Coordinates of C-alpha atoms and ligand atoms in Angstrom, one line a residue:
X1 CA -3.9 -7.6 99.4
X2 CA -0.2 -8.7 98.8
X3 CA 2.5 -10.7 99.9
X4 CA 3.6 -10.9 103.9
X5 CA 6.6 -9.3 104.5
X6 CA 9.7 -11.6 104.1
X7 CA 7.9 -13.5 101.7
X8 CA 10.4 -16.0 100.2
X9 CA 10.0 -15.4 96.6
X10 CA 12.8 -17.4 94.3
X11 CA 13.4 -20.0 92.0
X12 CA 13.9 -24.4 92.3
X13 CA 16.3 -26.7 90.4
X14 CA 17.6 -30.2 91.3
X15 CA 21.4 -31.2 90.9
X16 CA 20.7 -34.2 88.9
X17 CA 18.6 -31.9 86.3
X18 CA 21.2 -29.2 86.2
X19 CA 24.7 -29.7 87.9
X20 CA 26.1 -32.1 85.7
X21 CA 30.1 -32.9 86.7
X22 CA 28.9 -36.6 87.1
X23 CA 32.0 -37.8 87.2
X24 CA 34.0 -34.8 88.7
X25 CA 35.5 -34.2 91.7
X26 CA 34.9 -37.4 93.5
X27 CA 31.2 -38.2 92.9
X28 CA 29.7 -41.3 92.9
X29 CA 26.7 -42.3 90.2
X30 CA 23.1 -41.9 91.6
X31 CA 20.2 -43.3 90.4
X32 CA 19.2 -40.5 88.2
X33 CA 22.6 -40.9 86.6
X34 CA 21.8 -44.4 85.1
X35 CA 19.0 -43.2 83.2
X36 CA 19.1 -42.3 79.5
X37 CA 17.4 -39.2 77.7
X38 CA 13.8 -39.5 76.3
X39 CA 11.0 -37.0 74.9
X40 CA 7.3 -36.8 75.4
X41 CA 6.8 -40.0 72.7
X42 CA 10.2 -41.9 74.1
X43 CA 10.2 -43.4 77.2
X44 CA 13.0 -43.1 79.7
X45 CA 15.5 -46.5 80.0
X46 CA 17.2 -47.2 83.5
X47 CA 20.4 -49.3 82.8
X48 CA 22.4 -52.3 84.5
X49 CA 24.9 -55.3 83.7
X50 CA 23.4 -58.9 84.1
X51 CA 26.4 -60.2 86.8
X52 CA 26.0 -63.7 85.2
X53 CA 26.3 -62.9 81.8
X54 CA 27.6 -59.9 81.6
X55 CA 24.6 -58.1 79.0
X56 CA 23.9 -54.5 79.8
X57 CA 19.9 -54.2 79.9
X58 CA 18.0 -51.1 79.6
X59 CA 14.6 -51.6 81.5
X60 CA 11.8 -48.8 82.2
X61 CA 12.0 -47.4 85.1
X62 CA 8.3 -48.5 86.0
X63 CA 8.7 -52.1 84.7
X64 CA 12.2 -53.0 87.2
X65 CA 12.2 -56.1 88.2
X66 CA 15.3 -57.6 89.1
X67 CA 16.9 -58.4 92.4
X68 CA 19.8 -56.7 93.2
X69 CA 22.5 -59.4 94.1
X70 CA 22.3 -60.0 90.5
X71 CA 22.5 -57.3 88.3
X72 CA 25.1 -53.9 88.7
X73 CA 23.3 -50.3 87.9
X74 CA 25.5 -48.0 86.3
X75 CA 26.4 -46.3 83.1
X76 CA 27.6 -47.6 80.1
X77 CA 29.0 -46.8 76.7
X78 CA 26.7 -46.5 73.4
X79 CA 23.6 -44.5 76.2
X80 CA 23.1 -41.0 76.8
X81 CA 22.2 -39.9 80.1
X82 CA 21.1 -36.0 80.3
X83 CA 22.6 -35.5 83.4
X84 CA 25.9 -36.5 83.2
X85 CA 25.8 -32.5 82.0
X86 CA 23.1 -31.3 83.0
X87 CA 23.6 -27.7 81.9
X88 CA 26.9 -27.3 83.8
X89 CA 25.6 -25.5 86.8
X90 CA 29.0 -27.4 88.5
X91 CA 31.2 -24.4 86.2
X92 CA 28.8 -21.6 86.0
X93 CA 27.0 -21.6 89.2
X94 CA 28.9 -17.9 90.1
X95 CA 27.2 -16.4 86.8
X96 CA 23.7 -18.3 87.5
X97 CA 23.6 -17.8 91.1
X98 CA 24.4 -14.0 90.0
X99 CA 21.4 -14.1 87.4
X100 CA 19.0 -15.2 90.3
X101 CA 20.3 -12.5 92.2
X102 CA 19.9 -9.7 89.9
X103 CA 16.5 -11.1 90.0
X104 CA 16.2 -10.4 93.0
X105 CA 15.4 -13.9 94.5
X106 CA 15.0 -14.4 98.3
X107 CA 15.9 -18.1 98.0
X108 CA 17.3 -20.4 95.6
X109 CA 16.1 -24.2 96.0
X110 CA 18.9 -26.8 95.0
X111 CA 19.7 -29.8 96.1
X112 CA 22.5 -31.6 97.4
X113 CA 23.7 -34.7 95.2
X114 CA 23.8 -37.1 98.1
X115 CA 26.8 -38.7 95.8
X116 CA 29.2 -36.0 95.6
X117 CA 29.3 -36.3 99.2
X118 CA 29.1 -40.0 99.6
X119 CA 30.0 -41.3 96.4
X120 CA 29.2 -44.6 97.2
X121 CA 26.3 -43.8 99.9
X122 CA 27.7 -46.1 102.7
X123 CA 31.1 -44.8 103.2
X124 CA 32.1 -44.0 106.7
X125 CA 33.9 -40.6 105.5
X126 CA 32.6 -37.9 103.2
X127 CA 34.0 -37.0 100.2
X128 CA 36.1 -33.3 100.8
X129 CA 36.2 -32.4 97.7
X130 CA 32.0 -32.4 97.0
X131 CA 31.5 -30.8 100.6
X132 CA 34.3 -27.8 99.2
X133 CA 32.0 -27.2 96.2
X134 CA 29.0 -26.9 98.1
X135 CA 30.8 -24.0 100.3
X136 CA 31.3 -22.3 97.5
X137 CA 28.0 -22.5 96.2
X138 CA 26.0 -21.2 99.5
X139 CA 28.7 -18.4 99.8
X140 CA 28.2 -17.2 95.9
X141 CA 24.2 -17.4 97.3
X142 CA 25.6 -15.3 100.6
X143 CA 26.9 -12.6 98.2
X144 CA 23.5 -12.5 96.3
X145 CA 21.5 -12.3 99.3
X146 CA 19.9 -15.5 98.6
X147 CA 18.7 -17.8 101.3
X148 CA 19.3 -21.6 100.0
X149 CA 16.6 -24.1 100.3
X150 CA 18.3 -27.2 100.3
X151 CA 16.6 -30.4 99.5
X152 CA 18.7 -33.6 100.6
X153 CA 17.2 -36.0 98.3
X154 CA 15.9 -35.3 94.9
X155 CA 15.9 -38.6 93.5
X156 CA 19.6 -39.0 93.8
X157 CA 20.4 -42.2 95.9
X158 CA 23.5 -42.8 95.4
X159 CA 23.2 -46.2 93.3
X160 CA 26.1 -48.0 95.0
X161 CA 23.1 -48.1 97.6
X162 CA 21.4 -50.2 95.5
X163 CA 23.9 -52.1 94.2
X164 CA 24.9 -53.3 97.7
X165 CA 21.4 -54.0 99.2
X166 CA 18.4 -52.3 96.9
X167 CA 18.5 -49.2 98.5
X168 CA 15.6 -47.5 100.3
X169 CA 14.5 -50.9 100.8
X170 CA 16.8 -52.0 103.0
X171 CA 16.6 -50.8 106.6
X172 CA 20.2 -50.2 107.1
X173 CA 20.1 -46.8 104.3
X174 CA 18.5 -44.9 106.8
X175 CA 21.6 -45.1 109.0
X176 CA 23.6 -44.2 105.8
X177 CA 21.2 -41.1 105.1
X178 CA 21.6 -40.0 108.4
X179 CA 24.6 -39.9 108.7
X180 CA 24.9 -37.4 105.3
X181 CA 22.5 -35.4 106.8
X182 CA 24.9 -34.8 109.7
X183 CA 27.7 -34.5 107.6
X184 CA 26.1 -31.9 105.7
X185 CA 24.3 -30.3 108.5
X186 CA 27.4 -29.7 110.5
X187 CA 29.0 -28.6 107.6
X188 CA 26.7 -26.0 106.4
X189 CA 25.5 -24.7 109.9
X190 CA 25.3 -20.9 109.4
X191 CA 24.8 -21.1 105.4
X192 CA 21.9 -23.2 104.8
X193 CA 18.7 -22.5 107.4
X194 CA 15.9 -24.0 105.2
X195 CA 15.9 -27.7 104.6
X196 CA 13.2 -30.2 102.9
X197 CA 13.7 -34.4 103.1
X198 CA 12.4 -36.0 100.5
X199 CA 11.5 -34.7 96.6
X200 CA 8.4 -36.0 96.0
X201 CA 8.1 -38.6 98.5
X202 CA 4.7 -40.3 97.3
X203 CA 6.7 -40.9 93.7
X204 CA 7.6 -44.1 95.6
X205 CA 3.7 -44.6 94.6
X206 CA 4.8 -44.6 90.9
X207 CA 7.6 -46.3 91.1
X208 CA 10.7 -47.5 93.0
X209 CA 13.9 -46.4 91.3
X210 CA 13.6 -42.6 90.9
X211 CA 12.1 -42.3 94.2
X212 CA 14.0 -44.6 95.7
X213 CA 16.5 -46.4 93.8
X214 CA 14.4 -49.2 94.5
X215 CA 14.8 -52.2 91.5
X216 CA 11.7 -53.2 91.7
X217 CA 8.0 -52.3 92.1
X218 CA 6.6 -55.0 94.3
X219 CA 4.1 -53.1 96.6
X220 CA 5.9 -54.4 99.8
X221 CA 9.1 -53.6 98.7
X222 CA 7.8 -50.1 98.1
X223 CA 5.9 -50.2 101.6
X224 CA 9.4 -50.8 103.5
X225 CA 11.3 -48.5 101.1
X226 CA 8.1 -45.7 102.1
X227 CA 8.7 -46.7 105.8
X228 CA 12.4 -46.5 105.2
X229 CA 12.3 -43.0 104.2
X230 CA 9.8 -41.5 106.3
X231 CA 11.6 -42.5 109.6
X232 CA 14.7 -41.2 107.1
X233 CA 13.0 -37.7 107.2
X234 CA 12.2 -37.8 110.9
X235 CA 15.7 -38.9 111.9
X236 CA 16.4 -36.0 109.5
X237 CA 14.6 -33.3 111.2
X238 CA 16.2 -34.1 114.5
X239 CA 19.3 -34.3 113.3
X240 CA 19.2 -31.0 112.0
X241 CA 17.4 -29.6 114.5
X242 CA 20.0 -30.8 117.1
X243 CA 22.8 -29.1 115.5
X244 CA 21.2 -25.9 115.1
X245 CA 18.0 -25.1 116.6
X246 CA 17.7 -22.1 113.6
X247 CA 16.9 -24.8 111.4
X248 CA 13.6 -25.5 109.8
X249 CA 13.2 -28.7 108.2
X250 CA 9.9 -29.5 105.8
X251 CA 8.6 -32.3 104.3
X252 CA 8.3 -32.3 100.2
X253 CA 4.8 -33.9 98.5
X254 CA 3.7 -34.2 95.0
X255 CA 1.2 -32.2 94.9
X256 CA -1.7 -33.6 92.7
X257 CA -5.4 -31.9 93.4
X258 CA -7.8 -34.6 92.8
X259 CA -11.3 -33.3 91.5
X260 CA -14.2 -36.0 90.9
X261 CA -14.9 -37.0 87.1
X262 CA -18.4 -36.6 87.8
X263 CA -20.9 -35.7 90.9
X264 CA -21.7 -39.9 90.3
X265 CA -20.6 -40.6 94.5
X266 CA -18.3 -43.0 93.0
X267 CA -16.1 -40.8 91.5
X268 CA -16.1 -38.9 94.8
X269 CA -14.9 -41.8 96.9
X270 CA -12.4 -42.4 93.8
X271 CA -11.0 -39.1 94.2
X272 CA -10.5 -39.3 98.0
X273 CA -8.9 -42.4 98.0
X274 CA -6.5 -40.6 95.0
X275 CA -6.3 -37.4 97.7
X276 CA -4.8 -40.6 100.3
X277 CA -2.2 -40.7 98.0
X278 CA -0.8 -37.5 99.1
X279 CA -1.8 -37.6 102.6
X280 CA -0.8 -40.5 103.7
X281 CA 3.5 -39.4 103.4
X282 CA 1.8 -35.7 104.5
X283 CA 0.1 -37.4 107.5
X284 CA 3.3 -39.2 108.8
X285 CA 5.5 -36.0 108.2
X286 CA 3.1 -33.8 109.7
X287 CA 1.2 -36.4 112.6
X288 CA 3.8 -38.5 113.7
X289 CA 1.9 -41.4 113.1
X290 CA 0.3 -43.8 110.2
X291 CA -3.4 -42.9 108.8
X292 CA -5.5 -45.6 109.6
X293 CA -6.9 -45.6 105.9
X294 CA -3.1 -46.6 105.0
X295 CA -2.7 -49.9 107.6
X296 CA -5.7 -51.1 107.0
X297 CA -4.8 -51.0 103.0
X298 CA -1.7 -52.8 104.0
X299 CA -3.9 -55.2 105.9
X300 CA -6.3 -56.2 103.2
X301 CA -3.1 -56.3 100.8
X302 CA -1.8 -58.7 102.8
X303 CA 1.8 -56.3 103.2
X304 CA 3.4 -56.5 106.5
X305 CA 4.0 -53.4 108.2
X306 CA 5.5 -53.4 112.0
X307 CA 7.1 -50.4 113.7
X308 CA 9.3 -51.2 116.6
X309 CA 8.8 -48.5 119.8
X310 CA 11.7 -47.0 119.1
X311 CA 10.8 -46.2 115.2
X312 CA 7.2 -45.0 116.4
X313 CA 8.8 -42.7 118.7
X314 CA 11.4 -41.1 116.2
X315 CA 8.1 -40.5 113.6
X316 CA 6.6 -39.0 116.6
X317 CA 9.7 -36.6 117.4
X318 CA 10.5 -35.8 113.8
X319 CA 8.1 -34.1 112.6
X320 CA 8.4 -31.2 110.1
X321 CA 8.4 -27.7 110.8
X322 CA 6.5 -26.7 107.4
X323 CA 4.8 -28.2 104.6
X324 CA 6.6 -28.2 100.9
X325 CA 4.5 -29.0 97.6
X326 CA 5.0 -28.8 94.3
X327 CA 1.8 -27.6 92.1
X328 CA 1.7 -28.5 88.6
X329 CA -1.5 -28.9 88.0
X330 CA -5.5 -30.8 89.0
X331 CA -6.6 -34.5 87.8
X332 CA -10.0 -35.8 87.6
X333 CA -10.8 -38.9 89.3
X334 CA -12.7 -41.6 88.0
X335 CA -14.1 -44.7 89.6
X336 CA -14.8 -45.9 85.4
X337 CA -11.5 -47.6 84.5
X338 CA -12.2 -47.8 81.4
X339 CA -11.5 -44.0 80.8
X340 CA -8.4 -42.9 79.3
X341 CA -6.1 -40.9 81.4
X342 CA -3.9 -38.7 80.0
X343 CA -0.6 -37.2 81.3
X344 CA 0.5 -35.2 84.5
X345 CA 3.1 -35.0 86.8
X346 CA 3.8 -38.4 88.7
X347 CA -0.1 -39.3 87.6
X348 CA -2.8 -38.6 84.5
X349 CA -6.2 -37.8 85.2
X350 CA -9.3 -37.8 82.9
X351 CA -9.7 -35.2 80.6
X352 CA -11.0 -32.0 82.1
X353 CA -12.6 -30.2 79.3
X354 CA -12.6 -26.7 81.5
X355 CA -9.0 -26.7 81.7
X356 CA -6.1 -25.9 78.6
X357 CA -3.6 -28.3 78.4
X358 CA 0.3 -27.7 78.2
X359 CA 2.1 -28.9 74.7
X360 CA 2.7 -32.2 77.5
X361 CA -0.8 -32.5 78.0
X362 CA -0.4 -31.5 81.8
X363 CA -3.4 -29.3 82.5
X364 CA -3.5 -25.6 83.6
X365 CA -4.9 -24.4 86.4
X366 CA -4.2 -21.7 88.7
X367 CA -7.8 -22.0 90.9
X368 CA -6.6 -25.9 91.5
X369 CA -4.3 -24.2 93.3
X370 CA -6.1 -22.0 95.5
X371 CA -7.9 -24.7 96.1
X372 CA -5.1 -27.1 97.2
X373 CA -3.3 -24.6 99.9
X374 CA -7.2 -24.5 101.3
X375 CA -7.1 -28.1 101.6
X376 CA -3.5 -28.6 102.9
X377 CA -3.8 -25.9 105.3
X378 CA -7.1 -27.2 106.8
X379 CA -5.6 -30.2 107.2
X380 CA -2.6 -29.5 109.1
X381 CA -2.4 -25.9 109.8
X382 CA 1.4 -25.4 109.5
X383 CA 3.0 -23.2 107.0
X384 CA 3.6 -23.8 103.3
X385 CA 5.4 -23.3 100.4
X386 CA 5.3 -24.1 96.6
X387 CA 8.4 -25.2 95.9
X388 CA 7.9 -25.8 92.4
X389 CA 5.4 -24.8 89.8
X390 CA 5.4 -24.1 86.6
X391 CA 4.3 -25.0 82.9
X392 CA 7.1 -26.7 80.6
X393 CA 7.2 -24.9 76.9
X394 CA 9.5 -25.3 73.6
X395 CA 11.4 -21.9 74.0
X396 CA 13.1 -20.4 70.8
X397 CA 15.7 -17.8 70.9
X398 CA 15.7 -15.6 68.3
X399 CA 17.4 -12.8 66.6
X400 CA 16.0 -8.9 67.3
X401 CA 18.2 -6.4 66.4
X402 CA 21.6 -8.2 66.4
X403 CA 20.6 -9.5 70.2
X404 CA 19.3 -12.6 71.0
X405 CA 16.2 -13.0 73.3
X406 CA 13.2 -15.3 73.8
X407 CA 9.8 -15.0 74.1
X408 CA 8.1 -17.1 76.8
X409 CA 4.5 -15.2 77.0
X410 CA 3.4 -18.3 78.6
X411 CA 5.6 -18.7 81.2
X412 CA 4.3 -14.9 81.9
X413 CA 0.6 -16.2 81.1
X414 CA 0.7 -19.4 83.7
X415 CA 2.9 -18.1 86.4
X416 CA 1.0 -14.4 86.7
X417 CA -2.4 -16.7 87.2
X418 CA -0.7 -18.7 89.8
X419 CA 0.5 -16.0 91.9
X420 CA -3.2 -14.3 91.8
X421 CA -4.5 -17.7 93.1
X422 CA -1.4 -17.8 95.7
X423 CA -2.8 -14.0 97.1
X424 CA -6.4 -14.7 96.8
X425 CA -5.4 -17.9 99.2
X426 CA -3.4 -15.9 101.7
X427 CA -5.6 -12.8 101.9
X428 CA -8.9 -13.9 101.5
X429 CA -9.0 -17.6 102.7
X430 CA -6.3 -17.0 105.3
X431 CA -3.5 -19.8 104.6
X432 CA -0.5 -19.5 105.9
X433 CA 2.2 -19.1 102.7
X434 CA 6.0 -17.9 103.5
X435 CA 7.5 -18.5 100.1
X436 CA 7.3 -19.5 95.9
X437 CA 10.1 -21.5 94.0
X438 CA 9.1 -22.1 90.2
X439 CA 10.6 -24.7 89.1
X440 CA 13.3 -24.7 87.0
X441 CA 14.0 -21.1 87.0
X442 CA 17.1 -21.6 84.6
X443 CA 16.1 -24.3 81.9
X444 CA 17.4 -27.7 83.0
X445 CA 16.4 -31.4 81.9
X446 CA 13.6 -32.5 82.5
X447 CA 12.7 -35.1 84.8
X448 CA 9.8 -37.2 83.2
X449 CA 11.4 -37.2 79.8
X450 CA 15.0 -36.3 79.8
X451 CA 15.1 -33.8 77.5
X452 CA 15.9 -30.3 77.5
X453 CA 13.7 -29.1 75.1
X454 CA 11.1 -28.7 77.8
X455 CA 11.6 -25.5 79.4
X456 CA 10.4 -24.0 82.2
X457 CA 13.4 -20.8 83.3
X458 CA 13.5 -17.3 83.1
X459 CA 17.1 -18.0 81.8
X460 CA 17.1 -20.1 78.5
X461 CA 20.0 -22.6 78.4
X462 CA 21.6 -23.2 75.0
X463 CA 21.8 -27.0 75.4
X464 CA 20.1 -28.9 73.1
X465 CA 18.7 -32.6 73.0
X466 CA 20.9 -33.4 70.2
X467 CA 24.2 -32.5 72.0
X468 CA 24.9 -29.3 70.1
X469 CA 24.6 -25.6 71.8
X470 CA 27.9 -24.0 74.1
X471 CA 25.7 -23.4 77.2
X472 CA 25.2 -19.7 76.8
X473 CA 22.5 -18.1 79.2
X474 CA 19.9 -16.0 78.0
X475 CA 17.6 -13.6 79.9
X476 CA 13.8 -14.8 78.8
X477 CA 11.0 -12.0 79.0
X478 CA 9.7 -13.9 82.0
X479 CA 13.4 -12.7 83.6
X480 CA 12.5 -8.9 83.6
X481 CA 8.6 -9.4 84.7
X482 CA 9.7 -11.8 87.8
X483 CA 12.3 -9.5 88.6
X484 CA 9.3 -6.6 88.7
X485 CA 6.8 -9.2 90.5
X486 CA 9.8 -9.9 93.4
X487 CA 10.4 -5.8 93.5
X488 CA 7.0 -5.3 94.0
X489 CA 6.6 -8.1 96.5
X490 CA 4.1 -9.7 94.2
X491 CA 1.7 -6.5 93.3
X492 CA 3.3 -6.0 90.1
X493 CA 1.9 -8.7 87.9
X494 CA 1.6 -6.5 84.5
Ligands
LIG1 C1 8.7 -32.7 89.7 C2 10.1 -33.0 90.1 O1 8.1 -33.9 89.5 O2 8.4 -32.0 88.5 C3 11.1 -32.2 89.3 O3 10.3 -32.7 91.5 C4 10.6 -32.2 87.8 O4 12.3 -32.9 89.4 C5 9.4 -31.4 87.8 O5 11.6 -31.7 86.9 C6 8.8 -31.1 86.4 O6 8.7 -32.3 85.7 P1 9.3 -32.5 84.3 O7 9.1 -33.9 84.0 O8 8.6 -31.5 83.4 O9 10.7 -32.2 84.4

């Protein structure tokens, strides 16, 4: 039993969730920038100016409809947008990366804000003074003997994208992407060895904007935008893999384990057709090629979807070198639409009355797990990694003793479970696992809602929702128990 040697054992945050300095040292607005703060009972708005008449609209993200030519995404006064501050990693990522550190992380997974380097997205030259703060963040990680793994988009097109032609929908952002991800490849060649593409690809499923930056949600303009970004990755991986052939580039899915409701066989053809929904962008990254199942969908849809020669060949040259998931949790399927579905990550499922469910009504459940990296690894046989997982809780810090500390039993409780599944897959099923990011191993906001009240770190972030708190870091429990998990190599789970 235990962890291969070298296992990658660290921690995954997003810039748009943590960095804040939106509007320092050159950077453009992305399209996570443009939306405001919510909670678990208030929805998230995504805001633009009406060209015409000059009204600033605030539309959810999952009801977009407009057409780019005639509205202007931005920011605007009188909305609050979480990640204009994120928690500040853009002045203390020294002290944080120096926390992870003293953790003992392996790797630290962050991600470039496209926009820092190309404020605009379609720039012909890169912005200095973003690439110069990005050298300074992989050498504090070099002193810390951390490894980054760098994600090049984590819902953060640069929204001047959209502005100009609708993003990921128009074919011309791949060149724009590609040419960042030379920019940033050159740049870093040496410093940054482990690369994923996409966040969450198949949250283009969901909706276009955060995946995307996509205004709208017409399934054909999602189908080009899908397209877009998938030959994106692959033009990605070669890129990268041209500059420095040390590089390993992975794809990065939503993972969502689909169980049926019910043994009914029509809650078992249900729940493979909700499986498709992470194999088709899996299938691409990792074949080459489009799944059947997902043309002839397009077919009987009546979307057009054409590949030139060239485009089939760069899928077919581009694919990854390892598979990147996040885990959150399992949904049951249903075929019955008339069943309430509840909440999850990306997607709800039906209730599942075996599992406990988080305070956001995400359900726990560390076999799901085990079960997904059987199913993945079948599948494709390359190696994996979790790149986030994790259970989001209301952390208090309180007073002991004149000191203040916080304690997050359940980050303990959910992640000790996870890792038992994680060994249990590697050494008695035999997948093939090099490494495990939780996600947001220093409290951040949160993606769904926008808020920092839910937390997942090992390092509590005095920020609160209301605008009050001076951005102190606080060691959690879960900070001394993952430092002893990491120093044991995963044997130490007490
Ligand atoms: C994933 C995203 O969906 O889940 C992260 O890649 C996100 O960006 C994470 O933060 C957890 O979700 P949430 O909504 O709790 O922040």
């Amino acid at each position: 039993m235990g962890f291969p040697k070298d296992f990658l054992w660290g921690g995954a945050t997003a810039a748009n969730q943590f960095e804040g300095g939106a509007f320092e040292g050159g950077k453009g607005i992305n399209t996570a920038d443009c939306m405001t703060r919510g909670s678990r009972t208030k929805p998230r708005y995504v805001t633009y100016k009406e060209k015409a008449t000059g009204e600033v609209k605030s539309v959810l993200s999952h009801e977009l409809n407009v057409n780019y030519k005639d509205v202007e995404f931005g920011c605007f006064e009188g909305y609050d947008y979480p990640s204009h501050e994120g928690i500040d990693f853009y002045h203390h990522f020294k002290e944080d990366i120096a926390l992870f550190g003293e953790m003992g992380f392996k790797t630290f997974r962050l991600s470039i804000n496209w926009a820092r380097i190309y404020p605009l997205g379609y720039e012909e030259e890169p912005n200095e003074e973003g690439l110069k703060f990005y050298d300074e963040v992989f050498d504090a990680c070099k002193e810390n003997h951390i490894k980054p793994l760098v994600t090049l988009s984590h819902y953060e097109t640069p929204v001047g994208l959209t502005n100009k032609w609708g993003a990921w929908v128009d074919e011309r952002t791949i060149e724009c992407f590609a040419r960042y991800v030379r920019t940033v490849g050159e740049r870093y060649k040496g410093k940054v060895e482990y690369w994923l593409t996409f966040n969450e690809i198949n949250a283009l499923d969901m909706g276009g904007w955060m995946a995307a930056g996509v205004p709208t949600n017409d399934p054909q303009d999602k189908a080009d935008a899908a397209k877009h970004q998938l030959l994106g990755s692959a033009r990605a991986v070669k890129i990268l893999h041209e500059i420095d052939p040390n590089n390993k580039v992975g794809n990065m899915i939503g993972y969502m384990v689909f169980y049926p409701n019910t043994c009914d066989p029509e809650d078992v053809f249900e729940c493979w057709k909700k499986f498709n929904m992470d194999w088709f962008y899996c299938d691409v990254h990792c074949r080459g090629y489009y799944p059947r199942y997902k043309l002839k969908e397009y077919e009987n849809n009546g979307i057009k979807f054409e590949l030139t020669p060239e485009q089939a060949q760069t899928l077919k040259e581009g694919t990854v070198d390892f598979i990147s998931f996040s885990y959150y949790m399992t949904l049951n399927a249903s075929a019955d639409k008339t069943l309430k579905t509840g909440d999850g990550n990306l997607f709800g499922g039906v209730h599942n009355p075996y599992l406990k469910y988080s305070d956001w009504g995400w359900a726990i459940d560390p076999t799901g797990l085990r079960i997904g990296l059987n199913y993945m690894y079948d599948r494709y046989q390359k190696p994996m990694i979790i790149v986030e997982n994790g259970v989001g809780t209301q952390d208090v810090l309180v007073e002991e003793n004149g000191v203040k500390v916080c304690h997050d039993q359940a980050h303990i409780d959910y992640m000790r479970e996870h890792i038992k599944a994680m060994d249990a897959a590697i050494n008695e099923d035999g997948v093939e696992l090099f490494g495990y990011t939780p996600w947001g191993c220093i409290d951040l906001v949160s993606a769904s809602t926008g808020e920092m009240h839910k937390r997942y770190g090992f390092i509590y972030v005095d920020y609160q929702d209301d605008g009050t708190g001076d951005g102190t870091r606080y060691k959690k429990d879960s900070f001394e128990w993952y430092k002893k998990v990491i120093a044991s190599n995963g044997t130490d789970l007490d």
